[in-house]
Each structure stands twice: as C-alpha cells, then as structure tokens.
C-alpha cells in the first residue's frame, strides 16, 4: 500500500486547508503506542509517539492527530500515519462524510479488510 515518492503529509495538509481548518497547513497524522486523548495529551503524547517516514520532524506548532497502533495494527504496519490519514480523508470525501469526524471509521473498515 505504500506509495513511493508521494508526499502524504502535503496531501493531508492540502485537504485541511481546503476545508478551511485554522492552521490546516500545520496538521499531521502520527502513530502512537497508546490511545491519546485531550486529557492525557500533555503527559503521554511525547513518550508514546512513533516516528515514521513522513513525520514532520523539527517542525514547530504542528497539530497532531494520533493514530493508535493498538487500535489499527494492520493499518500502522502497512502505511505511514499520513498515508493512512490521507486514505481516510479520500474515502470520507468519496462517501460524502465529514472527514474531521469520520476518519476513524474508515480506518476501522480498512483494519478489518487487512485481517
């Protein structure tokens, strides 16, 4: 499923900017070891972050959207976080769904297909 030479981080950001999301040009999906919530973000995010090939290293002010490897092990094994995020955004748009809310549903379906 990996697309060599495709800049998924830029594609994700283009979708968020096109949607009119504030600071959409600074968004990135990322992999994490455990579920990250608003409540535990400050204490758990950094130590549970998994850096993959298209992680925006060294970039400040990024708004991260965590994808937990416990919830999506097959997806995380096959794709980078931004590749999975872009796949989910595309599928949501095809179905007429709100990708801000429904991207986890797409990854759940993909996870089932990968099993």
CSV table of C-alpha atoms in Angstrom, one decimal:
chain,number,residue,atom,x,y,z
A,1,UNK,CA,0.0,0.0,0.0
A,2,UNK,CA,2.9,2.3,0.3
A,3,UNK,CA,3.2,4.9,-2.4
A,4,UNK,CA,6.8,5.6,-3.1
A,5,UNK,CA,7.6,9.3,-3.8
A,6,UNK,CA,4.2,10.6,-2.7
A,7,UNK,CA,4.2,13.4,-0.2
A,8,UNK,CA,1.3,12.3,2.0
A,9,UNK,CA,2.0,15.0,4.6
A,10,UNK,CA,1.4,17.7,2.0
A,11,UNK,CA,-1.7,16.0,0.7
A,12,UNK,CA,-3.2,15.8,4.2
A,13,UNK,CA,-2.4,19.5,4.8
A,14,UNK,CA,-3.9,20.5,1.5
A,15,UNK,CA,-7.2,18.8,2.5
A,16,UNK,CA,-7.3,20.5,5.8
A,17,UNK,CA,-6.5,23.9,4.3
A,18,UNK,CA,-9.2,23.4,1.6
A,19,UNK,CA,-11.7,22.6,4.4
A,20,UNK,CA,-10.8,25.9,6.0
A,21,UNK,CA,-9.3,24.5,9.1
A,22,UNK,CA,-7.3,27.0,11.1
A,23,UNK,CA,-3.6,26.2,10.8
A,24,UNK,CA,-4.5,23.3,8.4
A,25,UNK,CA,-1.1,23.7,6.9
A,26,UNK,CA,0.4,22.6,10.2
A,27,UNK,CA,-1.6,19.4,10.7
A,28,UNK,CA,-0.1,15.9,10.7
A,29,UNK,CA,-1.3,12.4,11.5
A,30,UNK,CA,1.1,10.5,13.7
A,31,UNK,CA,1.4,7.0,15.2
A,32,UNK,CA,1.2,6.5,19.0
A,33,UNK,CA,1.7,3.4,21.2
A,34,UNK,CA,-1.4,4.0,23.4
A,35,UNK,CA,-4.7,5.9,22.9
A,36,UNK,CA,-4.1,9.6,23.2
A,37,UNK,CA,-6.9,11.9,24.4
A,38,UNK,CA,-7.2,15.6,25.2
A,39,UNK,CA,-6.9,14.5,28.9
A,40,UNK,CA,-3.6,12.7,28.5
A,41,UNK,CA,-2.0,14.5,25.6
A,42,UNK,CA,0.3,16.7,27.7
A,43,UNK,CA,1.6,13.8,29.8
A,44,UNK,CA,1.6,10.8,27.4
A,45,UNK,CA,2.0,12.0,23.9
A,46,UNK,CA,5.7,12.5,23.5
A,47,UNK,CA,6.7,9.3,25.2
A,48,UNK,CA,4.3,7.2,23.2
A,49,UNK,CA,5.0,8.9,19.8
A,50,UNK,CA,6.2,6.6,17.0
A,51,UNK,CA,8.2,8.5,14.3
A,52,UNK,CA,7.7,7.2,10.8
A,53,UNK,CA,8.9,8.2,7.4
A,54,UNK,CA,6.7,11.3,6.8
A,55,UNK,CA,6.6,12.6,10.4
A,56,UNK,CA,7.3,16.4,10.3
A,57,UNK,CA,10.4,16.3,12.5
A,58,UNK,CA,11.8,19.6,13.7
A,59,UNK,CA,8.7,21.5,12.7
A,60,UNK,CA,7.1,23.6,15.4
A,61,UNK,CA,3.5,24.3,16.1
A,62,UNK,CA,2.1,21.1,14.5
A,63,UNK,CA,-1.4,20.0,15.3
A,64,UNK,CA,-1.1,16.2,15.7
A,65,UNK,CA,-3.9,13.7,15.0
A,66,UNK,CA,-2.8,10.5,16.7
A,67,UNK,CA,-3.5,7.0,15.2
A,68,UNK,CA,-3.0,4.4,17.9
A,69,UNK,CA,-1.2,1.2,16.8
A,70,UNK,CA,-3.2,-0.8,19.3
A,71,UNK,CA,-6.4,0.2,17.5
A,72,UNK,CA,-5.1,-0.1,14.0
A,73,UNK,CA,-2.2,-2.5,14.0
A,74,UNK,CA,-2.6,-3.7,10.4
A,75,UNK,CA,-3.0,-0.1,9.1
A,76,UNK,CA,0.0,1.1,11.0
A,77,UNK,CA,2.1,-1.9,9.8
A,78,UNK,CA,1.2,-1.2,6.1
A,79,UNK,CA,1.2,2.6,6.0
A,80,UNK,CA,2.7,5.7,7.4
A,81,UNK,CA,0.4,7.8,9.6
A,82,UNK,CA,-0.1,10.5,7.0
A,83,UNK,CA,-0.7,7.9,4.3
A,84,UNK,CA,-3.4,6.3,6.4
A,85,UNK,CA,-4.8,9.7,7.2
A,86,UNK,CA,-4.9,10.7,3.6
A,87,UNK,CA,-6.6,7.4,2.6
A,88,UNK,CA,-9.2,8.0,5.3
A,89,UNK,CA,-9.8,11.6,4.1
A,90,UNK,CA,-10.2,10.5,0.5
A,91,UNK,CA,-12.7,7.7,1.4
A,92,UNK,CA,-14.7,10.1,3.6
A,93,UNK,CA,-14.9,12.6,0.7
A,94,UNK,CA,-16.0,9.8,-1.7
A,95,UNK,CA,-18.8,8.8,0.7
A,96,UNK,CA,-19.8,12.4,1.5
A,97,UNK,CA,-18.8,12.1,5.1
A,98,UNK,CA,-17.2,14.7,7.3
A,99,UNK,CA,-13.5,13.6,7.4
A,100,UNK,CA,-12.9,15.5,10.6
A,101,UNK,CA,-15.3,13.3,12.5
A,102,UNK,CA,-15.4,10.1,10.4
A,103,UNK,CA,-11.8,9.2,9.5
A,104,UNK,CA,-11.5,6.6,12.4
A,105,UNK,CA,-14.5,4.7,10.9
A,106,UNK,CA,-12.7,4.4,7.6
A,107,UNK,CA,-9.5,3.1,9.3
A,108,UNK,CA,-11.7,0.6,11.3
A,109,UNK,CA,-13.1,-0.7,8.0
A,110,UNK,CA,-9.6,-0.9,6.4
A,111,UNK,CA,-8.3,-2.6,9.5
A,112,UNK,CA,-11.0,-5.3,9.1
A,113,UNK,CA,-10.1,-5.7,5.4
A,114,UNK,CA,-6.4,-6.2,6.3
A,115,UNK,CA,-7.2,-9.1,8.7
